[in-house]
CSV table of C-alpha atoms in Angstrom, one decimal:
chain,number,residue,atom,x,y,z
Y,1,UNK,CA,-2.7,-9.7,-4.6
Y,2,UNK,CA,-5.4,-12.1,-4.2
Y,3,UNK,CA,-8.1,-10.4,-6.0
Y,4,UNK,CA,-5.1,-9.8,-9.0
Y,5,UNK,CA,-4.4,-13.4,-9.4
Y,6,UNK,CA,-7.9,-14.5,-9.4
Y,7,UNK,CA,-8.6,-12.0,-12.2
Y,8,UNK,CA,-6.7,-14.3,-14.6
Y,9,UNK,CA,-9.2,-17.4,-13.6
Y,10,UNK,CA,-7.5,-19.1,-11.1
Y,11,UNK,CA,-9.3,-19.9,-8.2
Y,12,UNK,CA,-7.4,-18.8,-4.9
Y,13,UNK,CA,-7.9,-19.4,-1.3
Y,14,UNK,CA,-7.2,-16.8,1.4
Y,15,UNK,CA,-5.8,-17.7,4.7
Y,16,UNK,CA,-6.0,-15.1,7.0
Y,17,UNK,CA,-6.8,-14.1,10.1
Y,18,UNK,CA,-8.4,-10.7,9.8
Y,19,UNK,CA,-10.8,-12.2,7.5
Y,20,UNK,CA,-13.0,-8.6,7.7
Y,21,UNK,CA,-9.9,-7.6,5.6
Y,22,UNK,CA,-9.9,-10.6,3.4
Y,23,UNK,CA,-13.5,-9.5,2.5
Y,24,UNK,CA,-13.4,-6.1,2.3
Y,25,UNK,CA,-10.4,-6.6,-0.2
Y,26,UNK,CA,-12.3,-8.6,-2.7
Y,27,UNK,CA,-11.4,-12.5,-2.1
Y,28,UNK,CA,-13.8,-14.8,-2.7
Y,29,UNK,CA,-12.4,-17.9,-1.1
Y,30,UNK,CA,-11.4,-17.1,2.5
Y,31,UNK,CA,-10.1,-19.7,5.3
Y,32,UNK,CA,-10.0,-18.5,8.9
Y,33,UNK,CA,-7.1,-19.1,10.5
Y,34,UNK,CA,-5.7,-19.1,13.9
Y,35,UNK,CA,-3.4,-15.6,14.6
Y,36,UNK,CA,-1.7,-12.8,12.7
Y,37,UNK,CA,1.7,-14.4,13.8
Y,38,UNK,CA,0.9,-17.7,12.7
Y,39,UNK,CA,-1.7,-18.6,10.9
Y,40,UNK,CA,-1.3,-21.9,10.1
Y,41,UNK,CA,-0.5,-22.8,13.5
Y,42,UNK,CA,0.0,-23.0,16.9
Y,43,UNK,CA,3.0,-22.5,19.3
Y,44,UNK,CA,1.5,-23.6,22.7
Y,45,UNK,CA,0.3,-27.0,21.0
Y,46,UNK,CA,2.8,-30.0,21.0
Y,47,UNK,CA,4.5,-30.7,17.2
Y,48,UNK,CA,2.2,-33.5,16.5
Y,49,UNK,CA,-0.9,-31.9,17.6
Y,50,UNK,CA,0.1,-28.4,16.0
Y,51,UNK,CA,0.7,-30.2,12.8
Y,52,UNK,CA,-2.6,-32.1,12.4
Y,53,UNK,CA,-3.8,-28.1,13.0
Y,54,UNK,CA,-2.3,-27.3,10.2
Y,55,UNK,CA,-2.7,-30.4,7.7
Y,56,UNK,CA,-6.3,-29.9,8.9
Y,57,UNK,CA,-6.4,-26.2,7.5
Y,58,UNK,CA,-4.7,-26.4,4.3
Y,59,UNK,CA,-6.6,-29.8,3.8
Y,60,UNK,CA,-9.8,-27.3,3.6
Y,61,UNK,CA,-8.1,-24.9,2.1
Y,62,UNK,CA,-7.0,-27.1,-0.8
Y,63,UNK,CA,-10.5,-28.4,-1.0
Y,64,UNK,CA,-12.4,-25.1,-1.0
Y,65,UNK,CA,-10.3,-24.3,-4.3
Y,66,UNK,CA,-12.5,-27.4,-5.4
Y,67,UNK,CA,-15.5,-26.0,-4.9
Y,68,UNK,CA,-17.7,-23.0,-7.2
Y,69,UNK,CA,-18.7,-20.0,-5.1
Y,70,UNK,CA,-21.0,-17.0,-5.9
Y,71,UNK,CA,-19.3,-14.3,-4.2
Y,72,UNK,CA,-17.1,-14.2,-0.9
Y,73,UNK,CA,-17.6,-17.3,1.3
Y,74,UNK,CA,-15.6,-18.4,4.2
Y,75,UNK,CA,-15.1,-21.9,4.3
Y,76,UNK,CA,-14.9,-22.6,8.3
Q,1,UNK,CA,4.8,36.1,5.6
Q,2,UNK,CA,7.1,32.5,6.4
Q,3,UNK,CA,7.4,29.5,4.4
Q,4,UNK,CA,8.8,26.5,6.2
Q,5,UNK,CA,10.2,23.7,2.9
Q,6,UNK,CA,10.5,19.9,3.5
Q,7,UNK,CA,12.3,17.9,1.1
Q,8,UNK,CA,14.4,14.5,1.0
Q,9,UNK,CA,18.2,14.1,1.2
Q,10,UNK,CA,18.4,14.0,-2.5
Q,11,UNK,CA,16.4,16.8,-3.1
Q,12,UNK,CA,18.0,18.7,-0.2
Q,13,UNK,CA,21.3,18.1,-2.1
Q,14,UNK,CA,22.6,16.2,1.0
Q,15,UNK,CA,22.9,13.3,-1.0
Q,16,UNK,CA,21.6,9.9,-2.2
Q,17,UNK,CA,20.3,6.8,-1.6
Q,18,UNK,CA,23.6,6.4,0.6
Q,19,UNK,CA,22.7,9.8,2.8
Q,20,UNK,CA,19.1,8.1,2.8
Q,21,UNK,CA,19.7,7.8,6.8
Q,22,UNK,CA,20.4,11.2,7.7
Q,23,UNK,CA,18.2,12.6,10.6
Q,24,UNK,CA,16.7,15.9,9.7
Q,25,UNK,CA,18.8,19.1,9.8
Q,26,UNK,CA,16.8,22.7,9.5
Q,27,UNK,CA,19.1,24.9,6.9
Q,28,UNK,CA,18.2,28.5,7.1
Q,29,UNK,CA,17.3,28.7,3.2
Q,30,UNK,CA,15.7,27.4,0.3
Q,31,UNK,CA,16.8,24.5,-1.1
Q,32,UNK,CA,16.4,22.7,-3.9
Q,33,UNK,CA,12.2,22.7,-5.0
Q,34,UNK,CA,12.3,25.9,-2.2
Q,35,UNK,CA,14.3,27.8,-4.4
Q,36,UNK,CA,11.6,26.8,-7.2
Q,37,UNK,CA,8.9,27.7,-5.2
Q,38,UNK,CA,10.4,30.8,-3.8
Q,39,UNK,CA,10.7,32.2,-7.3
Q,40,UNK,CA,7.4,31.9,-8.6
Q,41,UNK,CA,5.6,33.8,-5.2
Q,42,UNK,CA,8.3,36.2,-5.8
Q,43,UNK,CA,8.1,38.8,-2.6
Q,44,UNK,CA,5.0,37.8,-1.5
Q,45,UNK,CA,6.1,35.6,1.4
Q,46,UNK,CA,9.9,33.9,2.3
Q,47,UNK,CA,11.1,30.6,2.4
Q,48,UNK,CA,12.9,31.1,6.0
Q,49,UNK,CA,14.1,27.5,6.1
Q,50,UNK,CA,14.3,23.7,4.8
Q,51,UNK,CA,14.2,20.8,6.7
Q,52,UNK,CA,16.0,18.2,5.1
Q,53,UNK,CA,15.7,14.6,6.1
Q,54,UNK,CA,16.7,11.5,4.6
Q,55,UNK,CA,13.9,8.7,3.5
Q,56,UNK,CA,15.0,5.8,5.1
Q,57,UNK,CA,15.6,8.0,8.7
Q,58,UNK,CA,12.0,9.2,8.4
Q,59,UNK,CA,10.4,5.7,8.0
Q,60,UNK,CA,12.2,3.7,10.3
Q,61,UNK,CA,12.1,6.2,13.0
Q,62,UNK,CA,9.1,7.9,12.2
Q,63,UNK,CA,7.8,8.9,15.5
Q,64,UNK,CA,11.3,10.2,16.4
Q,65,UNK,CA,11.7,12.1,13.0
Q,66,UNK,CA,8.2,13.5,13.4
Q,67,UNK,CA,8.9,14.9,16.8
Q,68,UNK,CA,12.0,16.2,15.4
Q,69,UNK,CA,10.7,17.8,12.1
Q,70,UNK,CA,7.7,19.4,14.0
Q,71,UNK,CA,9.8,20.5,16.3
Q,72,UNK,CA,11.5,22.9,13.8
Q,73,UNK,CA,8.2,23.9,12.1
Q,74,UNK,CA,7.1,25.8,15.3
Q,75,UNK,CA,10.6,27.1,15.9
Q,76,UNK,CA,10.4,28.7,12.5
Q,77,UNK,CA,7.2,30.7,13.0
Q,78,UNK,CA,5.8,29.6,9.9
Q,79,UNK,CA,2.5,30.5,8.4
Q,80,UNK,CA,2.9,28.1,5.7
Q,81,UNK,CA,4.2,24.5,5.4
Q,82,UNK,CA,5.1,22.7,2.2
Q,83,UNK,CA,6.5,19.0,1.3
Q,84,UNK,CA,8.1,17.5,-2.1
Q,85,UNK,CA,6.3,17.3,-4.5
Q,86,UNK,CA,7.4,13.4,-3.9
Q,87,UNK,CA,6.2,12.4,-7.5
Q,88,UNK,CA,5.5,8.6,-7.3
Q,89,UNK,CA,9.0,8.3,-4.6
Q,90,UNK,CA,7.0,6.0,-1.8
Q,91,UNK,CA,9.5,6.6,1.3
Q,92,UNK,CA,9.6,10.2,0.2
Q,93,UNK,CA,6.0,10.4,-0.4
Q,94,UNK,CA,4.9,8.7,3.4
Q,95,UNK,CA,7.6,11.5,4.6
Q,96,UNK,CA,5.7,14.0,2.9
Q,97,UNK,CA,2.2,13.2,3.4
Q,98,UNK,CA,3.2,12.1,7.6
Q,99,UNK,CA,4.9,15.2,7.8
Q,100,UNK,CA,2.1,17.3,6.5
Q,101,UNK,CA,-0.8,16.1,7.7
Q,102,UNK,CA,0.9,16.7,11.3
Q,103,UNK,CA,1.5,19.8,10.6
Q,104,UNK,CA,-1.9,20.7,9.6
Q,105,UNK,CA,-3.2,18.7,12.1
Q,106,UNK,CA,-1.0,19.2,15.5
Q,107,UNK,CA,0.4,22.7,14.6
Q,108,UNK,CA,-2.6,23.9,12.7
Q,109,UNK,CA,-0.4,25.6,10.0
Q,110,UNK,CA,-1.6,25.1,6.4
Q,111,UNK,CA,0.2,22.2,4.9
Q,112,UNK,CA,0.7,21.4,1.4
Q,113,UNK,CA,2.4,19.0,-0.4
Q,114,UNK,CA,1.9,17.2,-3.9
Q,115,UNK,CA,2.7,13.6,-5.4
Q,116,UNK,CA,1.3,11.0,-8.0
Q,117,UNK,CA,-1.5,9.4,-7.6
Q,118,UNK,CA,-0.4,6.4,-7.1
Q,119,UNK,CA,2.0,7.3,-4.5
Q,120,UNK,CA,2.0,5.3,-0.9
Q,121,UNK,CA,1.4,8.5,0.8
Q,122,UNK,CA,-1.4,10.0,-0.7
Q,123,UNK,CA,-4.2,8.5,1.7
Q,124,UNK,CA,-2.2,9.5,4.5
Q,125,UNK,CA,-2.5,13.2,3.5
Q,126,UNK,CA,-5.2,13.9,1.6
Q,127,UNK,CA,-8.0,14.0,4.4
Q,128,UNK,CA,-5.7,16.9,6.2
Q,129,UNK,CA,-3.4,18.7,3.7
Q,130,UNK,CA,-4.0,20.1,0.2
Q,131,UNK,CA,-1.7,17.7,-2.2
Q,132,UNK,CA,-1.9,19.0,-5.4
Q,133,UNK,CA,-1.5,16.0,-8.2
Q,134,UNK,CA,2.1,15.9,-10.1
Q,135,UNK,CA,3.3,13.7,-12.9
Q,136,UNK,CA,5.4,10.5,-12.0
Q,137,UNK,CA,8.8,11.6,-12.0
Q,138,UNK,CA,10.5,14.3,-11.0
Q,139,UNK,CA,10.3,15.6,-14.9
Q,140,UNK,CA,7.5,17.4,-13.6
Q,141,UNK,CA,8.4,19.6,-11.7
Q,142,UNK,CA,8.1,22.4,-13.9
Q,143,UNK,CA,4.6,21.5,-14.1
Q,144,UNK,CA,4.4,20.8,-10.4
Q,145,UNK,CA,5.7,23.9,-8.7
Q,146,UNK,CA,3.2,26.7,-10.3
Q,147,UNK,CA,0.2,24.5,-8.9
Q,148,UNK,CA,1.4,24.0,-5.6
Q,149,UNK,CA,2.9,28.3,-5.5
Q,150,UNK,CA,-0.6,29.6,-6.5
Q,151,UNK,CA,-2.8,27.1,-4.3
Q,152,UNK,CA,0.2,28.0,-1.3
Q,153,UNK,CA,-0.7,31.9,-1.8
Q,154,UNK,CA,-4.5,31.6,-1.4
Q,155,UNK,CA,-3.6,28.9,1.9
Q,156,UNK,CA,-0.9,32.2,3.2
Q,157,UNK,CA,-3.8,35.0,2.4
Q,158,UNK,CA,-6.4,32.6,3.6
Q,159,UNK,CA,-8.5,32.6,0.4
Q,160,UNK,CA,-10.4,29.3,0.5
Q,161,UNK,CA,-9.1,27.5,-2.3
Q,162,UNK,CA,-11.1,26.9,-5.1
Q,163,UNK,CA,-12.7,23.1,-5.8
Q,164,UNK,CA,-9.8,20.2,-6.4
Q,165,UNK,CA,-10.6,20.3,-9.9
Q,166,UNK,CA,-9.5,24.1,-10.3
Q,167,UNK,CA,-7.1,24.1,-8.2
Q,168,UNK,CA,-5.6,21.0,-9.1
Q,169,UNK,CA,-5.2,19.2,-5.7
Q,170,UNK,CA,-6.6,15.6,-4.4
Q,171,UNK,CA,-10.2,15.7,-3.3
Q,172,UNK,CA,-10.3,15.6,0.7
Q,173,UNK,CA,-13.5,14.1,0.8
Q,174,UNK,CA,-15.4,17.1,2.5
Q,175,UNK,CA,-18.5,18.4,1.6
Q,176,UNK,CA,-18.4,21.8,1.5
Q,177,UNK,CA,-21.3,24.5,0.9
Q,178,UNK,CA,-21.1,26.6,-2.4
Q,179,UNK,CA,-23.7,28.4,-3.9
Q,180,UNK,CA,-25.4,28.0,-7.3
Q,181,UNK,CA,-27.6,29.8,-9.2
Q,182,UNK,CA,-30.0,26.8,-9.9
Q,183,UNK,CA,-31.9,24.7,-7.1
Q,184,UNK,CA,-31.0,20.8,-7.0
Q,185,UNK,CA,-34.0,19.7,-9.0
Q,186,UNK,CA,-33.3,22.0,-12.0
Q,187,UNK,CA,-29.4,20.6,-12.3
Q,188,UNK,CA,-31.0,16.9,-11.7
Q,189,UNK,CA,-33.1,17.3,-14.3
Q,190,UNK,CA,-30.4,18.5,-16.7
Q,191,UNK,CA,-28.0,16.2,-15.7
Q,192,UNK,CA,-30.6,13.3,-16.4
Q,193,UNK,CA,-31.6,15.0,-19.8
Q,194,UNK,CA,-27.9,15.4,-21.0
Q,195,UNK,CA,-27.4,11.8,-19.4
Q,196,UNK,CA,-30.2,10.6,-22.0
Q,197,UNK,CA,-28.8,12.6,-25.0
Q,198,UNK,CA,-25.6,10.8,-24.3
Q,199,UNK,CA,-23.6,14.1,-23.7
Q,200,UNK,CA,-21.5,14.7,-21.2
Q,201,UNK,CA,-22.4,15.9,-18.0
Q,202,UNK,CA,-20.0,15.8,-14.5
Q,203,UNK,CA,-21.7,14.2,-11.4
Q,204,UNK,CA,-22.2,16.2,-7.9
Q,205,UNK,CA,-21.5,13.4,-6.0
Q,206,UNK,CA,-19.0,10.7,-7.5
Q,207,UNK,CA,-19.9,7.0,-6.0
Q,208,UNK,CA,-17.1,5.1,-4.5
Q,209,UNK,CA,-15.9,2.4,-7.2
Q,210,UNK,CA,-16.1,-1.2,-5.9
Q,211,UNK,CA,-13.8,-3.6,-8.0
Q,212,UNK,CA,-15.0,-7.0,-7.5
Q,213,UNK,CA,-13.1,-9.7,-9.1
Q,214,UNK,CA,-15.7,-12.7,-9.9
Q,215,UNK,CA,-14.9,-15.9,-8.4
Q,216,UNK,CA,-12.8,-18.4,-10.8
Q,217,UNK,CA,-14.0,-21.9,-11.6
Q,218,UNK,CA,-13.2,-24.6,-9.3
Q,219,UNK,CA,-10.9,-27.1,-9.8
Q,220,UNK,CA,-12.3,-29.8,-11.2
Q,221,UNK,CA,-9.8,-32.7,-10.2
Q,222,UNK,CA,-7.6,-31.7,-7.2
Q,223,UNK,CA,-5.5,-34.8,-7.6
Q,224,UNK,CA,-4.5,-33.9,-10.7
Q,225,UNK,CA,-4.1,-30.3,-9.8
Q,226,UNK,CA,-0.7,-28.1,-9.8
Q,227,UNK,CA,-0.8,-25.8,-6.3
Q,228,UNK,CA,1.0,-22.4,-6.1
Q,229,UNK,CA,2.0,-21.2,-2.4
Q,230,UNK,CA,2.2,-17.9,-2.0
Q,231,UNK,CA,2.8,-15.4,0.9
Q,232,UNK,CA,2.3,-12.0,2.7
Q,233,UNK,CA,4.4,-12.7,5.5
Q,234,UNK,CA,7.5,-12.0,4.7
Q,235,UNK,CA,9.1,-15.5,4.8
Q,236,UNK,CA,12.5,-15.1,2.9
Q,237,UNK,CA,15.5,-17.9,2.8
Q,238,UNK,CA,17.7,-16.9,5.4
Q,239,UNK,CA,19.5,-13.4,4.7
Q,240,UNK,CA,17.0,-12.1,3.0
Q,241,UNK,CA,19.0,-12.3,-0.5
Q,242,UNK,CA,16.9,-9.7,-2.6
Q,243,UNK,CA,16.6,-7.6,0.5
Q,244,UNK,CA,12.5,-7.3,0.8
Q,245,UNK,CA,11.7,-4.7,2.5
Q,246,UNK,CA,10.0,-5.5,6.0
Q,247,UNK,CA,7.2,-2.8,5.7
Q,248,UNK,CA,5.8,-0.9,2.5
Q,249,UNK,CA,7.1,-3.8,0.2
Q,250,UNK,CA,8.3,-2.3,-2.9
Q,251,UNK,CA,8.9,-5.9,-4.2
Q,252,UNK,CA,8.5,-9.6,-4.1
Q,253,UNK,CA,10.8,-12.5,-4.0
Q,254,UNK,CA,10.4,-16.0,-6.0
Q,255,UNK,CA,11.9,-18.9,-4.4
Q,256,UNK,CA,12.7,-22.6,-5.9
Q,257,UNK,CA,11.3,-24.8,-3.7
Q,258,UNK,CA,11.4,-28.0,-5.8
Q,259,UNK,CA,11.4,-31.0,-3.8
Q,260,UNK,CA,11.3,-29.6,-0.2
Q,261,UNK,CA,9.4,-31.3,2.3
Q,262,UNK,CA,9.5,-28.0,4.7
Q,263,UNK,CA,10.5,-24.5,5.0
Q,264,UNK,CA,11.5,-24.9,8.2
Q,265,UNK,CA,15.2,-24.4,8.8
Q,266,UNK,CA,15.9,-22.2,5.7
Q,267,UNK,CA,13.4,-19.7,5.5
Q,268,UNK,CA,12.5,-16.8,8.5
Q,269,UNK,CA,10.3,-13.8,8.3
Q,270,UNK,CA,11.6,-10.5,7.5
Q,271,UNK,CA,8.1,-8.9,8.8
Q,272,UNK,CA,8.3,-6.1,10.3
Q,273,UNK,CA,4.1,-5.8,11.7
Q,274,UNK,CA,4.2,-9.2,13.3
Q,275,UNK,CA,6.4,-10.9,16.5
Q,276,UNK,CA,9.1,-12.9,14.4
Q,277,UNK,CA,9.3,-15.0,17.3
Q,278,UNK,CA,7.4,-18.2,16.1
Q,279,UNK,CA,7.9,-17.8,12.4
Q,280,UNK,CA,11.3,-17.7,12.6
Q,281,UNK,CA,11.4,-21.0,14.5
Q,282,UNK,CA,9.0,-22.7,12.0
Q,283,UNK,CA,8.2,-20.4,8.9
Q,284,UNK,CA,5.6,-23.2,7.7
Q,285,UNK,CA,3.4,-22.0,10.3
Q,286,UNK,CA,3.2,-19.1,7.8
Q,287,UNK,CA,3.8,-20.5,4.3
Q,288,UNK,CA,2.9,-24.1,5.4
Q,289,UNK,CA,4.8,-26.2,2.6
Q,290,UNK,CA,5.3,-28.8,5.0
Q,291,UNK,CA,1.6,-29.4,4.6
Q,292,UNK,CA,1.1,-29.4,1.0
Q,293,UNK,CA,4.3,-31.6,0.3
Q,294,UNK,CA,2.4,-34.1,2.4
Q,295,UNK,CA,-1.1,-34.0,0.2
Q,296,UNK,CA,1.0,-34.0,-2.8
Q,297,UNK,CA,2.6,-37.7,-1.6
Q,298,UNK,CA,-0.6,-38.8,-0.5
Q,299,UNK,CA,-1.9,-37.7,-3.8
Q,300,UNK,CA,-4.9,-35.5,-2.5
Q,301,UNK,CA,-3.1,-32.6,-4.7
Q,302,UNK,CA,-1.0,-33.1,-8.2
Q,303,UNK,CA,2.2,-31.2,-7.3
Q,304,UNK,CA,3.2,-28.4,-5.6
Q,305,UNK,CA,4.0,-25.5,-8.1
Q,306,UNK,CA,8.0,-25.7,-7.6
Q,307,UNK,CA,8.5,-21.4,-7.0
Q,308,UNK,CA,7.2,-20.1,-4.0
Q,309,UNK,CA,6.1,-16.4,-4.2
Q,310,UNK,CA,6.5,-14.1,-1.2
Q,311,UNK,CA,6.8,-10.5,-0.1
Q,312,UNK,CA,5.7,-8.3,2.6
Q,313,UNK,CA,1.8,-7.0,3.6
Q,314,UNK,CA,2.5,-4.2,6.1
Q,315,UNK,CA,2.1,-0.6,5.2
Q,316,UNK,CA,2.3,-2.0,1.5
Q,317,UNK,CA,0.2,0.4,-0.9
Q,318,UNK,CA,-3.0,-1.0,-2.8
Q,319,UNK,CA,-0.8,0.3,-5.6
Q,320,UNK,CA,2.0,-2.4,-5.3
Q,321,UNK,CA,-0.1,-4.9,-4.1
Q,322,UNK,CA,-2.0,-4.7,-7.0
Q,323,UNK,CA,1.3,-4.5,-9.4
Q,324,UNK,CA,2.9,-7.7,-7.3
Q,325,UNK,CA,-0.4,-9.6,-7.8
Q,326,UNK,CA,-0.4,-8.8,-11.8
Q,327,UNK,CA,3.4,-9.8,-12.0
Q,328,UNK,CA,2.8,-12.9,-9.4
Q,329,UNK,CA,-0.5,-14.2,-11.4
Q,330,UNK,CA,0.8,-13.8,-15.0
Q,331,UNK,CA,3.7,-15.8,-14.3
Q,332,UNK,CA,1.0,-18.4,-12.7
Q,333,UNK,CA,-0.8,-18.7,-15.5
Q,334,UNK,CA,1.5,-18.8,-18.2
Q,335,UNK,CA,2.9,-21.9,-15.9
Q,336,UNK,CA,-0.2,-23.4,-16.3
Q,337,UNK,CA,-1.0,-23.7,-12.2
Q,338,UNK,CA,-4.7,-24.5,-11.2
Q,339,UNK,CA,-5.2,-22.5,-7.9
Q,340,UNK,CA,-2.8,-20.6,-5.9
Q,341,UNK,CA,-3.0,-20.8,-1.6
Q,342,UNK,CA,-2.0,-17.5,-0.2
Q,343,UNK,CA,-1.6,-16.9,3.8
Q,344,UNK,CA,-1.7,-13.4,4.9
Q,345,UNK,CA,-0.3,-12.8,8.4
């Protein structure tokens, strides 16, 4: 899906955690995240500190889209 | 010589989409495609059976099903299995190529089958099986049947079956020895010569094609920027209104979303590869909205594109995933959205 999208020239971020799949698949932009049953964050963390997780990944998520890349780069 | 058939409820004449959970049942004749097939190697060998199972019993219990389906295949004594042809039918087409390549694999009986190319279950069958190529829809049968009789005869007299392209099967991606009356050099050198002529010529060893996408411009003003949110995890509104399928998606779901500060509370995860467990008590720790609704109000982003797309990753062919991303990006860019953020699970 990712690599579909970005063929009509819009940039697109991946968040994933298996991020040898994220490559192997084609996607240029690629965030780590933190586990295949959430990604964006955290159950052991308390709701404030599991939320500045998050706001802290899609922050460089959101920014990565802002910046060019030559080929698949990971934006850790 | 035996035949052993395996075909789907509907084909098995059990039934449709309503039979789809039937658990299979071994009839001790051929039905449906068998009879098909039984006609065109006339008395050479005999259908002694069909095992007919329904689609959705096979892929939600495969391990079950498979137990239960080889189970009958040694009972019967067969010297030849054969599956479908499944056309481009997913469920059907995972039954067929599972069921085959265990077959092949655990009972060592030759094991045939055939489907579309772009069919789910091809990868999980060609390496073992033979699957001879079919048309898209069961209006190809006719076409079907003769290809998989004559490469079943040469599997039942154990003639080794001529290459994929003459005998019209999937390549397996083995090597295999033949002989030809011109040393490598010679061909090379005619291949290169024809290559410079511009004629035709047929490579010896096709190179795997890698598609790469090139990376699309940056956005150049985030604040001014329209964000799509899209997902692999499953997360649907509760109940699951168009029914997504929680493995092998065979479509996506589009959600308004206009205005919402969360997900939370109104959406779960229909997943079926991952523990639900933490999704379903906070789905933005898949699709995180919550975060993005928050950059739009402090103006780091423009907007948050109002649908949110979604749909399921597991066991999901390259096939859909490619159609979903073609449907899901067109409908991006016709509404005019500068980057899309997509969470996989």
């Amino acid at each position: 899906m990712v690599k579909e999208i970005e063929r009509y020239g819009i940039p697109i971020i991946h968040m994933a955690t298996i991020t040898t799949i994220s490559q192997s698949v084609g996607a240029n932009r690629i965030v780590p995240t933190v586990a295949i049953p959430y990604p964006v964050g955290d159950p052991s963390m308390n709701e404030k500190d599991e939320h500045e997780l998050r706001r802290d990944l899609v922050l460089r998520a959101v920014k990565a889209l802002g910046v060019n890349v030559e080929g698949p780069t990971q934006f850790e | 010589m035996k035949i052993v058939y395996y075909v789907n409820q509907f084909f098995g004449q059990i039934g449709g989409e309503e039979k789809a959970g039937t658990p299979p049942q071994y009839v001790d004749k051929a039905v449906g495609p068998a009879g098909g097939f039984q006609t065109l190697i006339k008395d050479e060998a005999q259908v002694v059976g069909t095992i007919i199972c329904g689609d959705n019993y096979f892929n939600e219990h495969k391990e079950v099903a498979l137990k239960e389906i080889l189970a009958m295949v040694k009972d019967s004594g067969a010297d030849l299995f054969v599956a479908g042809p499944a056309f481009n039918a997913g469920r059907y087409g995972m039954a067929c190529a599972q069921v085959s390549a265990a077959v092949q694999k655990e009972l060592e009986i030759p094991a045939l089958t055939g489907m579309y190319e772009e069919n789910p279950g091809l990868e999980e069958a060609r390496s073992e099986a033979y699957v001879i190529k079919t048309g898209d829809s069961a209006g190809t049968m006719r076409k079907a049947l003769p290809l998989m009789a004559a490469l079943g005869l040469k599997l039942l007299k154990k003639v080794a079956p001529g290459l994929p392209s003459e005998d019209g099967y999937f390549a397996q991606g083995r090597r295999v020895t033949v002989f030809s009356d011109k040393r490598g050099s010679v061909r090379a050198v005619e291949m290169l010569l024809k290559r410079l002529a511009e004629e035709p010529f047929v490579t010896e060893l096709p190179m795997p094609v890698f598609d790469n996408v090139p990376p699309a411009q940056a956005i150049a003003d985030l604040s001014k920027a329209t964000i799509a949110l899209v997902t692999s995890g499953g997360i649907v509104p509760l109940g699951n209104p168009d029914r997504i399928q929680s493995a092998s998606a065979q479509k996506w779901g589009k959600y308004d979303i206009s205005g919402k500060k969360a997900l939370k509370g109104d959406f779960y995860t229909i997943h079926g590869g991952y523990d639900p467990v933490y999704a379903n008590a906070y789905a933005d720790r898949v699709a995180p909205l919550d975060v993005l609704y928050e950059l739009k109000e402090e103006g780091i982003i423009g907007d948050v594109y109002p649908y949110f797309y979604t749909t399921t990753g597991t066991g999901t062919s390259v096939a859909s995933s490619v159609a979903f991303g073609k449907e899901i990006g067109k409908e991006l860019k016709e509404a005019g959205v500068s980057g899309v953020l997509l969470t996989s699970t």
